CSV table of C-alpha atoms in Angstrom, one decimal:
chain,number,residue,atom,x,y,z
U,1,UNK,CA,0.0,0.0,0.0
U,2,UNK,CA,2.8,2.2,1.1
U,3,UNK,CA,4.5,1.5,-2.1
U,4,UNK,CA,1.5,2.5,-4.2
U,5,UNK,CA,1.0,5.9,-2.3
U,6,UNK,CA,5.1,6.5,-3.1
U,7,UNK,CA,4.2,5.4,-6.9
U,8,UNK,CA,1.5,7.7,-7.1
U,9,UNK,CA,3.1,11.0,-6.0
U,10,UNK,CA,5.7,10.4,-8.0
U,11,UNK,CA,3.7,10.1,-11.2
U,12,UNK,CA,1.7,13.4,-10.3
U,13,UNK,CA,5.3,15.3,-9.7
U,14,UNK,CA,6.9,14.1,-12.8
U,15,UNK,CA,3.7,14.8,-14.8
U,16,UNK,CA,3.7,18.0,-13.6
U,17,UNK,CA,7.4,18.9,-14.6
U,18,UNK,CA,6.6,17.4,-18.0
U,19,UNK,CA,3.8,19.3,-18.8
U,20,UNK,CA,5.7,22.9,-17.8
U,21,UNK,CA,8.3,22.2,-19.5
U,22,UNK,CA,8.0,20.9,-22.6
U,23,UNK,CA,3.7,21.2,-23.6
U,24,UNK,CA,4.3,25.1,-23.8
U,25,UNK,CA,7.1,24.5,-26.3
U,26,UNK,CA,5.0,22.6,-28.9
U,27,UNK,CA,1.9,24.9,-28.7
U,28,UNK,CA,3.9,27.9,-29.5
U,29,UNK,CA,3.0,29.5,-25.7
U,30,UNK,CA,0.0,28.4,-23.8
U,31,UNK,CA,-1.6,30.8,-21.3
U,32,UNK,CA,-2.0,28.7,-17.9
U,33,UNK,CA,-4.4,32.1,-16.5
U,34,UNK,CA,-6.8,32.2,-19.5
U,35,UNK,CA,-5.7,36.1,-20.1
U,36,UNK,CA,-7.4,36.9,-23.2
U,37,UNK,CA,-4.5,36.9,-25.4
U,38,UNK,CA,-4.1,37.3,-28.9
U,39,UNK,CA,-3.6,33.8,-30.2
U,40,UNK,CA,-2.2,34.6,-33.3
U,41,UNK,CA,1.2,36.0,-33.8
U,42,UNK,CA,1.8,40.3,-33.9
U,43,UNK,CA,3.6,41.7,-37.0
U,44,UNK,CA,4.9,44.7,-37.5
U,45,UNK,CA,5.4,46.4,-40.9
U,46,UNK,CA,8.3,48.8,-40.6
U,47,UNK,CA,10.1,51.8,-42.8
U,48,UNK,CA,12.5,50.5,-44.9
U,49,UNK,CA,14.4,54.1,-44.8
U,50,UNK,CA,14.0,57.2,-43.6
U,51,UNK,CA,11.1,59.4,-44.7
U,52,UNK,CA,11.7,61.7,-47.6
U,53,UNK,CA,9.7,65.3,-47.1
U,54,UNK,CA,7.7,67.0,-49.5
U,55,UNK,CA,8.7,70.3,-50.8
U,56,UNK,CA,6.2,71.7,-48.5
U,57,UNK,CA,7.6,70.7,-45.2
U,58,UNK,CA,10.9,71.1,-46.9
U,59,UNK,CA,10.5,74.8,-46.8
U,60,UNK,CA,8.6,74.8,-43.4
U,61,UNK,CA,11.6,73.0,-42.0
U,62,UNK,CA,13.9,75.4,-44.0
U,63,UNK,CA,11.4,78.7,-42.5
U,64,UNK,CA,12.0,77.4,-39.0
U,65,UNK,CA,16.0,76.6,-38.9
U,66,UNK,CA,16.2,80.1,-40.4
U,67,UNK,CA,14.2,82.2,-38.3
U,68,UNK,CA,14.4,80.4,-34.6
U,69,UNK,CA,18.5,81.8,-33.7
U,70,UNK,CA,16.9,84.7,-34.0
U,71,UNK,CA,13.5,84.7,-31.9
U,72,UNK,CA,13.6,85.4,-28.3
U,73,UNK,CA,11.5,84.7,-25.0
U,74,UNK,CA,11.1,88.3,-22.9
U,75,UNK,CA,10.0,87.8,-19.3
U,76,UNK,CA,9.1,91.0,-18.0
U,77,UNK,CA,8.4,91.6,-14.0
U,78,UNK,CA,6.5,94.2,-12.3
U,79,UNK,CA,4.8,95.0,-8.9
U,80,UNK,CA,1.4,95.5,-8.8
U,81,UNK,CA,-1.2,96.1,-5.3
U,82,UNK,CA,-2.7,93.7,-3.9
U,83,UNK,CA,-5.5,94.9,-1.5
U,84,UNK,CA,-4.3,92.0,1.3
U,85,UNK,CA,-0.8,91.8,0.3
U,86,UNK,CA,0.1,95.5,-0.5
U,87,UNK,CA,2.9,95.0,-3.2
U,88,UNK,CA,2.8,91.8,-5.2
U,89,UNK,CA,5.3,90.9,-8.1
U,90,UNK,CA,3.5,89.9,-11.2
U,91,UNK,CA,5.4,87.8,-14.3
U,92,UNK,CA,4.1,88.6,-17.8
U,93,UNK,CA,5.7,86.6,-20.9
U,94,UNK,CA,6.1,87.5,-24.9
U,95,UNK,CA,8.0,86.8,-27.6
U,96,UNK,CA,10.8,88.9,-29.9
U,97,UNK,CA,13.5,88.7,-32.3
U,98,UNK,CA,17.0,90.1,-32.8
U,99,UNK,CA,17.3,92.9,-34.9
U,100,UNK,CA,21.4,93.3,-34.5
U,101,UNK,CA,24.9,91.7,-33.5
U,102,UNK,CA,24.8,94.4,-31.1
U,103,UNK,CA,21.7,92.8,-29.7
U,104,UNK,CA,19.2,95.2,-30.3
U,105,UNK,CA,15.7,93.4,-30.1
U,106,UNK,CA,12.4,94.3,-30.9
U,107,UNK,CA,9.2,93.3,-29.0
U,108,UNK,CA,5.6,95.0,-28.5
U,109,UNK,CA,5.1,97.4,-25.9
U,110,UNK,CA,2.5,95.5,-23.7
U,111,UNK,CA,4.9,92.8,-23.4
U,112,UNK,CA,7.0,94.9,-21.3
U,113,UNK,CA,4.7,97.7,-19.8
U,114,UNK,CA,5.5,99.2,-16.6
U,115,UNK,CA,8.2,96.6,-16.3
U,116,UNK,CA,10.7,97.1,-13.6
U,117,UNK,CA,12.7,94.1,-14.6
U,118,UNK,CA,13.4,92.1,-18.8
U,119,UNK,CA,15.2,88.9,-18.7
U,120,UNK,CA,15.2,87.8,-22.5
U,121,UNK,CA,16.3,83.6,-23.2
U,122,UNK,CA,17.4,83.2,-26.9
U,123,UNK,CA,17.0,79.8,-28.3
U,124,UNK,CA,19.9,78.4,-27.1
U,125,UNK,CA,19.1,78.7,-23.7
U,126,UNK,CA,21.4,81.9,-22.5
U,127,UNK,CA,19.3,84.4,-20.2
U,128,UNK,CA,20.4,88.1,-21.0
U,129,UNK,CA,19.4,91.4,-18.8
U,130,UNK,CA,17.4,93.2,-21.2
U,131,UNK,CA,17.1,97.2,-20.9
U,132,UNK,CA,14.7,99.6,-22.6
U,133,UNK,CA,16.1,102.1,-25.3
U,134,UNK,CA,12.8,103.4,-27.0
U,135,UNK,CA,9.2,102.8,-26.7
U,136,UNK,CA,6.5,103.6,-29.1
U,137,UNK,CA,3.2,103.3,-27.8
U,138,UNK,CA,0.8,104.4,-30.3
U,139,UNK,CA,2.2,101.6,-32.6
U,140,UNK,CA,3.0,99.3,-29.7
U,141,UNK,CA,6.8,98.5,-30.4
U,142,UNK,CA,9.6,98.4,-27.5
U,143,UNK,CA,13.6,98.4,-28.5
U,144,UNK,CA,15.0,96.6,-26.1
U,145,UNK,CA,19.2,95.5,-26.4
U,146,UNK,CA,21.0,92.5,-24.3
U,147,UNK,CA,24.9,91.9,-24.3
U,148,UNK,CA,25.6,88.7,-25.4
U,149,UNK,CA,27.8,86.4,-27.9
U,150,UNK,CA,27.2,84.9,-31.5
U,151,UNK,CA,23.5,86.3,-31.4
U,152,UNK,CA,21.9,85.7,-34.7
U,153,UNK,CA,19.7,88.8,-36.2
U,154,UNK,CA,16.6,88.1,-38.4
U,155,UNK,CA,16.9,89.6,-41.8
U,156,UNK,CA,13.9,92.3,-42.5
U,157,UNK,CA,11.7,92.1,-45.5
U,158,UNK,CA,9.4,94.7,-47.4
U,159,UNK,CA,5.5,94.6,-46.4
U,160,UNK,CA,4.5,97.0,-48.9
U,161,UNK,CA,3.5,94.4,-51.8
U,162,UNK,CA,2.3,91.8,-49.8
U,163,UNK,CA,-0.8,89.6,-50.5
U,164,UNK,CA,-4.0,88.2,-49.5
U,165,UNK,CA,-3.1,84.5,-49.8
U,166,UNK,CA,0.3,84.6,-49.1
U,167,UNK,CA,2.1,81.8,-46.7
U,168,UNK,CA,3.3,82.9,-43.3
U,169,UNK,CA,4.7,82.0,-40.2
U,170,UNK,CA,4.3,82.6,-37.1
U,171,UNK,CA,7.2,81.8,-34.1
U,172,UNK,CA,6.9,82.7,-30.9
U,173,UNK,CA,6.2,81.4,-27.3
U,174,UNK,CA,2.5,80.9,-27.0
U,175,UNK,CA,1.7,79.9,-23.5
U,176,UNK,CA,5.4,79.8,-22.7
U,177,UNK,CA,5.9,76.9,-25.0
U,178,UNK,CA,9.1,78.5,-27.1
U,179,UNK,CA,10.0,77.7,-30.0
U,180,UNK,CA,6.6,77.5,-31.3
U,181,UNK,CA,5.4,77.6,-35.0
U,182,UNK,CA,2.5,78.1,-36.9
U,183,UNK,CA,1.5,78.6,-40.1
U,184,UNK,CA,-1.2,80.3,-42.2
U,185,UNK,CA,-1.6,82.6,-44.9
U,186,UNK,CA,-2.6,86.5,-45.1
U,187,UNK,CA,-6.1,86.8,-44.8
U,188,UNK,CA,-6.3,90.7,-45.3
U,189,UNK,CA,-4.7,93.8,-44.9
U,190,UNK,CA,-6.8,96.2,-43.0
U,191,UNK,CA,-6.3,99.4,-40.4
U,192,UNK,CA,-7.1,98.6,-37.0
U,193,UNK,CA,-6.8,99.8,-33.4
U,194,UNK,CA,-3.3,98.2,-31.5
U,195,UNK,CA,-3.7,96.7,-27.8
U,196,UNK,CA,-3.0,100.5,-26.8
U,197,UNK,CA,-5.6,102.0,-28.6
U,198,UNK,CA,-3.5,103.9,-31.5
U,199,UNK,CA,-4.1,102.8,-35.3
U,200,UNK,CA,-2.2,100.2,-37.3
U,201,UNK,CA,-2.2,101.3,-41.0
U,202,UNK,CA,-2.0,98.6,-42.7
U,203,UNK,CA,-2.0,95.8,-40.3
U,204,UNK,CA,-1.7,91.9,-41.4
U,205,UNK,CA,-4.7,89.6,-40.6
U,206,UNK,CA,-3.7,86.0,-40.3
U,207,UNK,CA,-5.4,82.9,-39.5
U,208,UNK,CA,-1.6,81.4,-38.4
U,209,UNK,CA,-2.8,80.5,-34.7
U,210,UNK,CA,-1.6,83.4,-32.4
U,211,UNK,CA,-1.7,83.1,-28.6
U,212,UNK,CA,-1.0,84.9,-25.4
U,213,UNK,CA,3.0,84.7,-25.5
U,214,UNK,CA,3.4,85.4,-29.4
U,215,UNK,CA,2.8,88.7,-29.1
U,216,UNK,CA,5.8,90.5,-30.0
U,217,UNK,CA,7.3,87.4,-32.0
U,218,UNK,CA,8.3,88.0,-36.0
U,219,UNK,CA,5.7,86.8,-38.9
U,220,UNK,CA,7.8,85.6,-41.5
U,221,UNK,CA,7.5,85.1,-45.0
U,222,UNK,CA,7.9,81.8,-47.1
U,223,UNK,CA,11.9,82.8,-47.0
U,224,UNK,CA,12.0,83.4,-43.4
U,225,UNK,CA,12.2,86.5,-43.5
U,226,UNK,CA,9.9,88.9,-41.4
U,227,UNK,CA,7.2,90.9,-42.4
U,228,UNK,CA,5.5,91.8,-39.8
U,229,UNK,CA,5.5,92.0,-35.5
U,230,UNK,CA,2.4,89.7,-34.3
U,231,UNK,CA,0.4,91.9,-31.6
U,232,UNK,CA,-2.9,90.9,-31.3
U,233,UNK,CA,-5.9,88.1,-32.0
U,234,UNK,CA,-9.4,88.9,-31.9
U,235,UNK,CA,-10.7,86.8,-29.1
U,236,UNK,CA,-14.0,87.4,-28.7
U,237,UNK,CA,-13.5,87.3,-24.8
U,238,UNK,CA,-11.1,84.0,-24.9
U,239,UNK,CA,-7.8,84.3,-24.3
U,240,UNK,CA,-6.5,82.0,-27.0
U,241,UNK,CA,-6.5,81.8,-31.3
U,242,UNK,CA,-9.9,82.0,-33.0
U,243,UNK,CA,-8.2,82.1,-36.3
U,244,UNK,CA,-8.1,86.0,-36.7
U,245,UNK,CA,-4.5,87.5,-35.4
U,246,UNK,CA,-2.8,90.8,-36.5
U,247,UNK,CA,0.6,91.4,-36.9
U,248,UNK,CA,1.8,95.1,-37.1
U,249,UNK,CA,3.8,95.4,-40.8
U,250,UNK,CA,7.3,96.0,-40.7
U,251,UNK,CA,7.4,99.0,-43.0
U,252,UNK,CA,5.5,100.8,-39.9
U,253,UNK,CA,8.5,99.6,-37.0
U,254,UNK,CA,11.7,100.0,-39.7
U,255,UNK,CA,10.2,104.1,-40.3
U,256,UNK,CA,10.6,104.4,-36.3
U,257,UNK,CA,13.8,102.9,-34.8
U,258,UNK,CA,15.8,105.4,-36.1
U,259,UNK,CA,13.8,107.8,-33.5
U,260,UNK,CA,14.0,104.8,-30.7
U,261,UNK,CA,17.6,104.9,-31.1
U,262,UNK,CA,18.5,108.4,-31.0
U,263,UNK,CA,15.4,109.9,-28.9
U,264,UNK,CA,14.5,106.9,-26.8
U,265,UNK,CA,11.2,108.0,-28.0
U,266,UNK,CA,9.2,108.9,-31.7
U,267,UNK,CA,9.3,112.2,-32.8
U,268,UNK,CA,5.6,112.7,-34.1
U,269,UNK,CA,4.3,115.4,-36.6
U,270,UNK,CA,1.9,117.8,-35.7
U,271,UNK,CA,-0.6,119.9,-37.0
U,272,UNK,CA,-0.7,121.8,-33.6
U,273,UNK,CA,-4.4,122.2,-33.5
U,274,UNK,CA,-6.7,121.1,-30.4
U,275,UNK,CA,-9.6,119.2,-32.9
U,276,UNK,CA,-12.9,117.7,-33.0
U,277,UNK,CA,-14.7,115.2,-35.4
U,278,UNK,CA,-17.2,116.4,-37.2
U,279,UNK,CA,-20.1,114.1,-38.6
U,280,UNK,CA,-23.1,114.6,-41.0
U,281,UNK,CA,-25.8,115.7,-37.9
U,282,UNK,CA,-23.3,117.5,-36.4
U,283,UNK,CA,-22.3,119.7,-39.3
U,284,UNK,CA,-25.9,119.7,-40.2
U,285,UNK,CA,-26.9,121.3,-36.9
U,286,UNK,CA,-23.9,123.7,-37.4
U,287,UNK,CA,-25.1,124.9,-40.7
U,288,UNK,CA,-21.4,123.6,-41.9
U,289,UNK,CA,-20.0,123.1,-45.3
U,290,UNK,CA,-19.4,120.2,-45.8
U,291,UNK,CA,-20.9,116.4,-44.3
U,292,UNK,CA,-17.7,115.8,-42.4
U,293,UNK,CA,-14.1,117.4,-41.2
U,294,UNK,CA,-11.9,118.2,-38.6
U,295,UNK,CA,-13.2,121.1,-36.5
U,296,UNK,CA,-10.3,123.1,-35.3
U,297,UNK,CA,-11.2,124.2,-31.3
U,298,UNK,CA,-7.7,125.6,-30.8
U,299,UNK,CA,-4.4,126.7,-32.3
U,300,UNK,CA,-1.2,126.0,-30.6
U,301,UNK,CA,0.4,129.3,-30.2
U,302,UNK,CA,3.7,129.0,-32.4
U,303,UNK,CA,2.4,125.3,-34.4
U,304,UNK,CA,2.5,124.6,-37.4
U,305,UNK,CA,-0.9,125.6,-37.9
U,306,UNK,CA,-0.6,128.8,-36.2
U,307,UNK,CA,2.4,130.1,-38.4
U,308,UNK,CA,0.3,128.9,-41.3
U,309,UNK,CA,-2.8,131.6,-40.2
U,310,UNK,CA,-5.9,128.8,-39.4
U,311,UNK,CA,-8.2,129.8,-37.2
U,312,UNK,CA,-9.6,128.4,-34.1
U,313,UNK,CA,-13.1,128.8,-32.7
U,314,UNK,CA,-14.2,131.8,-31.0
U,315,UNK,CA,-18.0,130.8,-29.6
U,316,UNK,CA,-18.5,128.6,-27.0
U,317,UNK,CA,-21.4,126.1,-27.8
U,318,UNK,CA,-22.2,123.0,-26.2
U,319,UNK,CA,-22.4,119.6,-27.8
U,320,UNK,CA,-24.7,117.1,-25.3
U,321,UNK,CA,-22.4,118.1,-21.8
U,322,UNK,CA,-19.2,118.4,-23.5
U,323,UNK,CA,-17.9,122.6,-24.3
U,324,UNK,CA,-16.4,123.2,-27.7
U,325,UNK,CA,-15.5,126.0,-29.9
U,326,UNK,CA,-17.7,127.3,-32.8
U,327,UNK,CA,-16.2,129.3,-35.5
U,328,UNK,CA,-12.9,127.7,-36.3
U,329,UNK,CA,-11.8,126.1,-39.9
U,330,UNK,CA,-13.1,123.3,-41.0
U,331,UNK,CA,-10.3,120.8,-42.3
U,332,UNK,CA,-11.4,118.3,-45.2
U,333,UNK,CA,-8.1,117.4,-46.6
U,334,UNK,CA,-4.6,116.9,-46.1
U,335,UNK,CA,-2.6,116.4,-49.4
U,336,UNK,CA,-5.3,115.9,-51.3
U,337,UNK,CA,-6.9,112.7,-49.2
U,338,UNK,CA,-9.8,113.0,-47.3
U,339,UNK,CA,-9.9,114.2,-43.7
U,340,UNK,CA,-13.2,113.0,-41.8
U,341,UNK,CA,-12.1,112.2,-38.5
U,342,UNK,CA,-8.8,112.4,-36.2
U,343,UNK,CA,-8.1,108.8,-37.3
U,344,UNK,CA,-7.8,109.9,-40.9
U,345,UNK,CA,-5.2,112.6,-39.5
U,346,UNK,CA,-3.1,110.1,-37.6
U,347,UNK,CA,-2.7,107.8,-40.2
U,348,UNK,CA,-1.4,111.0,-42.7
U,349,UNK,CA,0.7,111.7,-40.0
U,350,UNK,CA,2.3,108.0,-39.9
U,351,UNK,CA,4.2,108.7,-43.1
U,352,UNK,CA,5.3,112.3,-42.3
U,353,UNK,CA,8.4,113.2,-40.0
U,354,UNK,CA,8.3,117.1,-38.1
U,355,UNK,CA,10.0,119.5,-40.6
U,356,UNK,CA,7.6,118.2,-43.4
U,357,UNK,CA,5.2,120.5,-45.7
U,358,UNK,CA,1.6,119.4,-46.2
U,359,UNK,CA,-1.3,121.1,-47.9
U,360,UNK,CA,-4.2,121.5,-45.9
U,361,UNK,CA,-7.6,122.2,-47.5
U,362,UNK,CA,-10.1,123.7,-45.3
U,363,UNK,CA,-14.0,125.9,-45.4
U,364,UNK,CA,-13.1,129.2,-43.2
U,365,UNK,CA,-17.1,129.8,-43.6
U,366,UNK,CA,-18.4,129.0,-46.8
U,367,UNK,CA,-15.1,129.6,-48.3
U,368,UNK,CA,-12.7,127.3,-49.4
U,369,UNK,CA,-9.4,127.7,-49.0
U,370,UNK,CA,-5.6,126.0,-48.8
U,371,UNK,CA,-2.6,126.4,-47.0
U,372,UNK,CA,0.8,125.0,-46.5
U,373,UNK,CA,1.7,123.8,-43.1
U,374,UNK,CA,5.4,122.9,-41.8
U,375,UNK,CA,4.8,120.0,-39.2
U,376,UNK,CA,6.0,120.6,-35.9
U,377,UNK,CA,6.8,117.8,-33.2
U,378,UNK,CA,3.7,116.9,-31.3
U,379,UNK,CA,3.9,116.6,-27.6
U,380,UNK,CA,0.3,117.0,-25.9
U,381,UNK,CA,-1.7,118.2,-28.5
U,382,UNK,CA,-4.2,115.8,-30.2
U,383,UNK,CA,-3.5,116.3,-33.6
């Protein structure tokens, strides 16, 4: 009996080993847990070489090596109030790009409002101290300049010709992602109002994406080369791309930084008139000439529009709650193009440098009449 018991275990033990050891290898691979497994073999199919790109991503790739040297992170840092903290420091981030070897780089002027400290990281990495050398606030642009070593400037194109349909690019730091790109074409060329609130002749619409971050970063051409300074998405109330960015041309920031260098500042014509628009109900109700115009309230003793013998108004009147002047001249035309608001004015004025001659064409009454105007430099006048 004792014998049989010792037969038996043994045949249980040494059925056991046989069937781990050597079943598995004649099925292929059995699954003792019932897993689920696939039960037929995987296969892969793999690249027999490396991919060969299209000429398309060819030149996005070509766009991108270009430009990136050149395009900057800025970190600016200011203190602002906080009612439970008092003082509080607040971080703001944008994008920019080298303009010069002597690391001069351009950016918009939110980016770096009321900033009381810029740190800007170029690609490769290297934190510089930025400081401010001009500002331009009416067309939101900033000249900053770092010190650093082998910096890599961005060559400049001409935004005059360019074209609805026309590929661009857009590098920045969106979201503090750098080294970000996006592409689109132009979707229009319109005027528009900047973050600050002064007029963008000319400005590129985009639907290459745009975010919080890019501001400030180059829009580039199919060669890499930039056109424009992207400054602004319409948002709708979101904070992110909705397919509609603008990008200030570059025409508009190459016709200032010779001012931001020198002056620190831009040296805007003026007429040297106190003004105010005039519409068709308005110049209706004031028996005026004409539909529209600049009505001049005021002459700056000694501007250019004084010398040149306009008028301003000598009746007080009152429009709603707000005091103006009736009686003055009514501009229509500067140069021959139409003059129906202040807007029209300022954007005449964004081509013209103090020292220039325009012709003004104004009603002094019914009467219409010209005159030649030497710009002077506008401080706190409005036009």
């Amino acid at each position: 009996m004792r014998l049989r018991r010792v037969l038996l275990v043994v045949l249980l033990v040494g059925g056991f080993w046989w069937v781990t050891a050597h079943l598995p290898e004649q099925l292929g691979r059995i699954d003792l847990l019932n897993t689920g497994g696939s039960k037929s073999p995987l296969t892969l199919t793999e690249a027999q070489a490396a991919p060969a790109y299209d000429s398309d991503e060819q030149n996005n790739i070509a766009v991108y090596k270009k430009a990136l040297p050149s395009v900057v992170n800025i970190t600016s840092k200011s203190m602002t109030f906080n009612f439970f903290y008092g003082q509080v420091p607040q971080e703001g981030q944008g994008s920019g790009f080298i303009l010069d070897k002597a690391g001069h780089v351009l950016t918009n002027f939110h980016v770096i409002a009321d900033a009381n400290r810029i740190s800007v990281r170029t690609s490769d990495k290297h934190d510089y101290k930025a400081t401010i050398v001009g500002a331009d606030k009416v067309h939101d642009l900033a000249l900053l300049q770092i010190t650093g070593q082998n910096l890599q400037p961005v060559t400049l194109a001409d935004s005059t010709d360019l074209t609805v349909g026309q590929k661009v690019y857009a590098i920045g730091n969106p979201f503090g992602l750098n080294g970000t790109m996006t592409r689109g074409i132009i979707s229009s060329i319109r005027s528009i109002r900047g973050p600050e609130g002064g007029p963008i002749e000319d400005a590129i619409q985009t639907d290459a994406a745009i975010n919080p971050g890019n501001s400030g970063g180059p829009l580039l051409n199919s060669r890499g080369e930039v056109i424009g300074i992207n400054t602004l998405i319409a948002s709708n109330g979101v904070e992110q791309s909705s397919g509609i960015g603008f990008a200030i041309p570059i025409n508009t920031a190459k016709a200032v930084l010779g001012d931001l260098t020198k002056y620190g500042r831009v040296r805007r014509p003026s007429l040297g008139i106190v003004s105010l628009a005039i519409g068709p109900d308005i110049a209706d109700q004031m028996g005026l000439p004409a539909e529209s115009g600049v009505l001049v309230q005021k002459v700056v003793p000694g501007g250019a529009a004084d010398r040149a013998g306009l008028h301003g108004g000598n009746q007080q009147a009152y429009l709603g709650n707000m005091a103006i002047m009736m009686g003055g001249d009514l501009i229509v035309q500067i140069d021959g193009k139409e003059v129906a608001d202040t807007s029209d004015i300022a954007i005449i004025m964004d081509k013209r440098q103090p020292g220039d001659t325009v012709t003004v064409t104004f009603y002094r009454g019914r009467r219409k009449m010209t005159a030649k105007l030497t710009l002077g430099e506008g401080h706190d006048v409005n036009t």
